Coordinates of C-alpha atoms in Angstrom, one line a residue:
X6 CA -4.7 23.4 -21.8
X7 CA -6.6 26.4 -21.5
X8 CA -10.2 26.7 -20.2
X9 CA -12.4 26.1 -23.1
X10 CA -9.6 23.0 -24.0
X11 CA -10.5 21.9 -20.5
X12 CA -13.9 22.2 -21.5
X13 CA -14.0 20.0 -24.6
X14 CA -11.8 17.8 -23.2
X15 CA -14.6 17.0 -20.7
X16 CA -17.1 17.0 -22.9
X17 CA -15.9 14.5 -25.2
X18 CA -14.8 12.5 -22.3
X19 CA -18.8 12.4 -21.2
X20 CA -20.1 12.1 -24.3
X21 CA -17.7 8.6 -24.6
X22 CA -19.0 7.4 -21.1
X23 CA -22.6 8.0 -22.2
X24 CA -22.6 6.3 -25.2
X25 CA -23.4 9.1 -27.2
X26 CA -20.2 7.6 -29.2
X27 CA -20.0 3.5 -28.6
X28 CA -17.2 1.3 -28.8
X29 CA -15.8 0.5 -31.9
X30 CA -17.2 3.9 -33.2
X31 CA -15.8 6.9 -35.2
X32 CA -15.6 10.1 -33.6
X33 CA -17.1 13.0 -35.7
X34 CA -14.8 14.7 -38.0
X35 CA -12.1 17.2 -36.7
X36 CA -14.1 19.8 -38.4
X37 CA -17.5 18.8 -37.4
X38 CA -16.0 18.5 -33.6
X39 CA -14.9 21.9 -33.6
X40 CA -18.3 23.1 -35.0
X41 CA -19.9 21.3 -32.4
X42 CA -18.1 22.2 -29.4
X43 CA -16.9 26.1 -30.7
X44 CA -13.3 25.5 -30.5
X45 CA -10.5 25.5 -33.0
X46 CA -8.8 23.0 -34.8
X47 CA -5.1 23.6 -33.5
X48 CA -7.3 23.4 -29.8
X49 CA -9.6 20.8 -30.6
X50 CA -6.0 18.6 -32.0
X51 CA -4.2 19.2 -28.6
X52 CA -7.4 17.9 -26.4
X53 CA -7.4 15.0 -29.1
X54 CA -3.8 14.3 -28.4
X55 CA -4.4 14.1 -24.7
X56 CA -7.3 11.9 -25.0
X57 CA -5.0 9.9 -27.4
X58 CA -2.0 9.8 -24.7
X59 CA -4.8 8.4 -22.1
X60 CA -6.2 5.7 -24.4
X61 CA -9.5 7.3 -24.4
X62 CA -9.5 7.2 -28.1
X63 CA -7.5 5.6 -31.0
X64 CA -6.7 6.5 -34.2
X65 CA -7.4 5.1 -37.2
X66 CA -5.6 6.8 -40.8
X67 CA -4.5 10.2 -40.6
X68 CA -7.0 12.1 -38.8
X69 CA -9.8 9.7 -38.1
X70 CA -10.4 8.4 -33.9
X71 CA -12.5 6.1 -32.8
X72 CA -13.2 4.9 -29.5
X73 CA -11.9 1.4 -28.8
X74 CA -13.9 -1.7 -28.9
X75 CA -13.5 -3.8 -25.1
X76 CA -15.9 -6.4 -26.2
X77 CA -14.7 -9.6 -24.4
X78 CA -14.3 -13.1 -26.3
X79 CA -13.8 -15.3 -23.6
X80 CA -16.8 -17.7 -22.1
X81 CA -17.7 -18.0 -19.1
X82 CA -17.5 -21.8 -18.1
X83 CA -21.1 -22.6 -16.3
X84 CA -20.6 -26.6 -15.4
X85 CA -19.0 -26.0 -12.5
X86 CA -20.2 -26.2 -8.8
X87 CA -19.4 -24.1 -6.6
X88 CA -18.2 -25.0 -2.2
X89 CA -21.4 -25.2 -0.1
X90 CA -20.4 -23.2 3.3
X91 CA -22.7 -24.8 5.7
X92 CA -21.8 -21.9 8.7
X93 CA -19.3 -20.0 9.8
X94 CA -18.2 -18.7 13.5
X95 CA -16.4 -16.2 14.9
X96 CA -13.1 -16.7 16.7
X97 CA -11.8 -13.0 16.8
X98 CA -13.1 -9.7 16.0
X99 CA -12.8 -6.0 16.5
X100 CA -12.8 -2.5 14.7
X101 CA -10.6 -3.5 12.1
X102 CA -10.2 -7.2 11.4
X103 CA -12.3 -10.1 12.0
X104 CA -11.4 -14.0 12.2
X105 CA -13.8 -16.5 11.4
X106 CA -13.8 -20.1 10.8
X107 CA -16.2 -21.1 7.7
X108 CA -17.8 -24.5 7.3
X109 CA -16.9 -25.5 3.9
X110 CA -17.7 -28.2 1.4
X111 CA -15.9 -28.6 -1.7
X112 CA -17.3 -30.4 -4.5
X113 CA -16.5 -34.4 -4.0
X114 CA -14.3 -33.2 -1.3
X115 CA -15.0 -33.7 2.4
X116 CA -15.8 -30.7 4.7
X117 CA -13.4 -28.7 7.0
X118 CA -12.8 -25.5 8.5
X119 CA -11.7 -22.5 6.8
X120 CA -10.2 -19.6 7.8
X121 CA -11.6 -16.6 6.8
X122 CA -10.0 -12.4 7.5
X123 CA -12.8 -10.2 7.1
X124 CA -11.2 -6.5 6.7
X125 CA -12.6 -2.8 5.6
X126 CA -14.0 -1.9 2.1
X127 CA -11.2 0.1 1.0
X128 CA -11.2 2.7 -2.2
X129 CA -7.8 4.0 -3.7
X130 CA -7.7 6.5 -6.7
X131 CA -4.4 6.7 -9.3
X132 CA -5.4 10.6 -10.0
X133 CA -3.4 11.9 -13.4
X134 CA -3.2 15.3 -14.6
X135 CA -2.3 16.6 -18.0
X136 CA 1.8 16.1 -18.0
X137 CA 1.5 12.1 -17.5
X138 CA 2.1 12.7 -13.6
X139 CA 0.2 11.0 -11.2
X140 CA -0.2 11.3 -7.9
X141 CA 1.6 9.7 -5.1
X142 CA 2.5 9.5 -1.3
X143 CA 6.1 8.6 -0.3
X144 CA 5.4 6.9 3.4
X145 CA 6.4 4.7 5.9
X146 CA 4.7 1.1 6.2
X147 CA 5.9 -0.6 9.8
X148 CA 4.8 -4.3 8.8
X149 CA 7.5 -4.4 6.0
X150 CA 9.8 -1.9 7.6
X151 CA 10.3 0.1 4.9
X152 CA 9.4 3.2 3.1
X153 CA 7.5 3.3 -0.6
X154 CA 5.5 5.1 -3.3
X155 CA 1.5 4.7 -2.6
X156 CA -2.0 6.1 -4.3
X157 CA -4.2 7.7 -2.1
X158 CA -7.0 5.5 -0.3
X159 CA -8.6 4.5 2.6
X160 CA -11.6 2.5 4.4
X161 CA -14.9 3.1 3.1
X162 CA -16.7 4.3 5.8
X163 CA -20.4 2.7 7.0
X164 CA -23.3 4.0 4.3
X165 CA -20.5 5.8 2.7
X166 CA -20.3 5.8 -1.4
X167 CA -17.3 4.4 -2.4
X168 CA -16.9 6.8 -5.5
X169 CA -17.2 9.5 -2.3
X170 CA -14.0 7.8 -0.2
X171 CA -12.3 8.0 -3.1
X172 CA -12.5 11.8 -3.5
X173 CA -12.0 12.3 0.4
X174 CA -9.4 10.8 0.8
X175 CA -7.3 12.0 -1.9
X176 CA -8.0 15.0 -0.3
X177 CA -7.5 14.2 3.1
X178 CA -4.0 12.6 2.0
X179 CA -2.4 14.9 0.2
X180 CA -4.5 18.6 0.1
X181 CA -5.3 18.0 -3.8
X182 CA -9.1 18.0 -4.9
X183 CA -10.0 15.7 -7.7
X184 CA -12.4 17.0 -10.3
X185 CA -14.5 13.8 -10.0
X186 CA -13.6 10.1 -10.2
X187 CA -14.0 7.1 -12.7
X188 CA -14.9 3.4 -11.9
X189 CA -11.9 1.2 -13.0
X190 CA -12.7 -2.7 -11.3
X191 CA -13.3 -4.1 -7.7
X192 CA -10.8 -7.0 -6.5
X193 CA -10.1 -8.9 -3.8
X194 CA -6.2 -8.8 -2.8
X195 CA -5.9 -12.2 -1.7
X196 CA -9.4 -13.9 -2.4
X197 CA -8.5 -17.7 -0.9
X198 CA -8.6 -16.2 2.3
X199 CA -9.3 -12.6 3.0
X200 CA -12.5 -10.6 2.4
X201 CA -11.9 -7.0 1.8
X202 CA -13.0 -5.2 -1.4
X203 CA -10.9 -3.0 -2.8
X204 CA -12.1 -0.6 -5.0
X205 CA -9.8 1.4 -7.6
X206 CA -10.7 4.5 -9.4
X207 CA -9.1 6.9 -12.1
X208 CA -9.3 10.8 -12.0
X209 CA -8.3 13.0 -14.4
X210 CA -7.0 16.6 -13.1
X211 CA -7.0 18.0 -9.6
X212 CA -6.9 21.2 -7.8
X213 CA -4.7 21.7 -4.7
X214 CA -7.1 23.6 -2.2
X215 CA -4.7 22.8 1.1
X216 CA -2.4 20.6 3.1
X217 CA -3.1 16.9 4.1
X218 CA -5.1 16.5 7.0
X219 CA -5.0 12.8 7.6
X220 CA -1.7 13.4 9.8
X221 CA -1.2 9.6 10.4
X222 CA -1.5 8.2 7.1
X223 CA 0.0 11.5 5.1
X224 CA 3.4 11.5 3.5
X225 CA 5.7 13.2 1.5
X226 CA 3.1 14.0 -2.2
X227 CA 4.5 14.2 -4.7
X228 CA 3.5 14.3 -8.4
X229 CA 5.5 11.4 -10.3
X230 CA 5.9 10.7 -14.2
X231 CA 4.1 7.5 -15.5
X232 CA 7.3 7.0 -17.5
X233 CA 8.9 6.4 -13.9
X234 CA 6.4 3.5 -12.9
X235 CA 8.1 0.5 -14.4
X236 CA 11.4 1.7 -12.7
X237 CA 9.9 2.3 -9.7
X238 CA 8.3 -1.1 -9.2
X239 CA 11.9 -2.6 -10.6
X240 CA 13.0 -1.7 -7.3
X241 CA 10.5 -2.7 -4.7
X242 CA 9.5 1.1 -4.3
X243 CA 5.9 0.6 -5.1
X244 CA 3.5 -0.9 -2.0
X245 CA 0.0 -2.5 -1.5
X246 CA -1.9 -4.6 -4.4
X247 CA -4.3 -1.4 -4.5
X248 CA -1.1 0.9 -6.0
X249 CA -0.1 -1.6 -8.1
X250 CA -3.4 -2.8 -9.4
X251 CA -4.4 0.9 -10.5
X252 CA -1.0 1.9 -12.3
X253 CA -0.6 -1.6 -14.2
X254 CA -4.1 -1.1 -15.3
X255 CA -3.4 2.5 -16.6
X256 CA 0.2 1.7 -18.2
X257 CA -1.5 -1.5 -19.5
X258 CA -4.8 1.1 -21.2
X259 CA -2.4 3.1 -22.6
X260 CA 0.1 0.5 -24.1
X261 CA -2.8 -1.3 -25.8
X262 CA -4.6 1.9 -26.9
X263 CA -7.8 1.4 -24.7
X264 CA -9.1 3.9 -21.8
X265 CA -7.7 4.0 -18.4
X266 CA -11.4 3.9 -17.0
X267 CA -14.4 2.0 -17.7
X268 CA -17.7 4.2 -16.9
X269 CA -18.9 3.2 -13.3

């Protein structure tokens, strides 16, 4: 797309994440759109069609789009108790992991210890440009032994904003420059026993302003079709929940016609 596509594009991506046009919502007209924003209709169909492609919008008839409704059904059950934790002590700890044992108290249970891993806030971005590409590192992993397709992301540094790790180290790993970053979910990758929040975020278009300078944790970046995902994790060639989590989530957006991001 050319620069004032690029332009619209963003603008009726902000405009969504505002509210200016809720869930469940038409989206003007094609002809008041192009009005509105000074572009043509051939133009204005082509950023449609990418919006479209991303799940940003559906449509609905010929040449009517609305943007989808997420509105959850499901209740929240509330008569349940939850484990009193009555202390917890520290057995191991240094820069990067921490071992504790927890107190613990289940509901008509009797207490016990609990191990507990405490590990780094970490922040990984699936960033996607306007082919269906998105961005990957091929890399080297020594605890499995083997080599593997990953997203950019690292540990969220002290005081740091996650939203800002998540641009840095795209950066940092592979020399591309996001244009900014969406909000998709925070998880815990293996919540019975390990405390490390893992945030995953969504770009849209990057520009490549040098090599990678995280030597240690660079790889071989490479730009890799969505189409290839499901292949891809067919044979084992995808690694860590934080990968996997982000591209499931986008395939899973797109397949169902909803957006790949949720406004942070």
């Amino acid at each position: 797309m050319g620069p004032k596509s690029e332009r619209v594009y963003r603008a009726i991506r902000e405009r969504i994440s505002a509210g200016a046009y809720p869930p469940g919502d038409k989206l003007p007209s094609e002809r008041t759109l192009s009005e509105d924003l000074d572009i043509s209709r051939t133009a204005l169909r082509q950023v449609l069609a990418k919006l479209l492609a991303e799940g940003v919008i559906v449509v609905q008839g010929r040449s009517s789009y609305r943007v989808p409704d997420k509105t959850v059904s499901v209740t929240t059950p509330t008569d349940l108790e939850p484990w009193q934790i009555h202390g917890e002590r520290t057995v191991y700890d240094n820069q990067w992991v921490k071992l504790t044992l927890a107190d613990v108290e289940p509901p008509g249970v009797e207490r016990f210890e609990h191990h507990v891993v405490r590990l780094h806030h970490v922040a990984i971005t699936a960033v996607l440009d306007d082919q269906d590409r998105v961005l990957m590192l091929w890399r080297y992993r020594f605890v499995p032994e083997t080599f593997g397709w990953e997203l950019p992301g690292g540990i969220v540094d002290d005081g740091e904003d996650p939203a800002a790790c998540a641009l840095r180290e795209v950066e940092e790993e592979t020399g591309w420059r996001p244009t900014g970053v969406e909000h998709v979910v925070t998880y815990q990758p293996m919540v019975g026993m390990v405390d490390s929040p893992h945030e995953i975020y969504v770009a849209h278009g990057a520009k490549q302003v040098g090599e990678p300078t995280d030597l240690e944790e660079a790889g071989h970046v490479a730009w890799v079709p969505l189409a290839d995902i499901p292949g891809l994790m067919t044979r084992g060639e995808l690694m860590g929940s934080g990968t996997l989590v982000a591209l499931l989530h986008v395939l899973a957006s797109r397949a169902a016609g909803t957006s790949a991001t949720t406004p942070a």
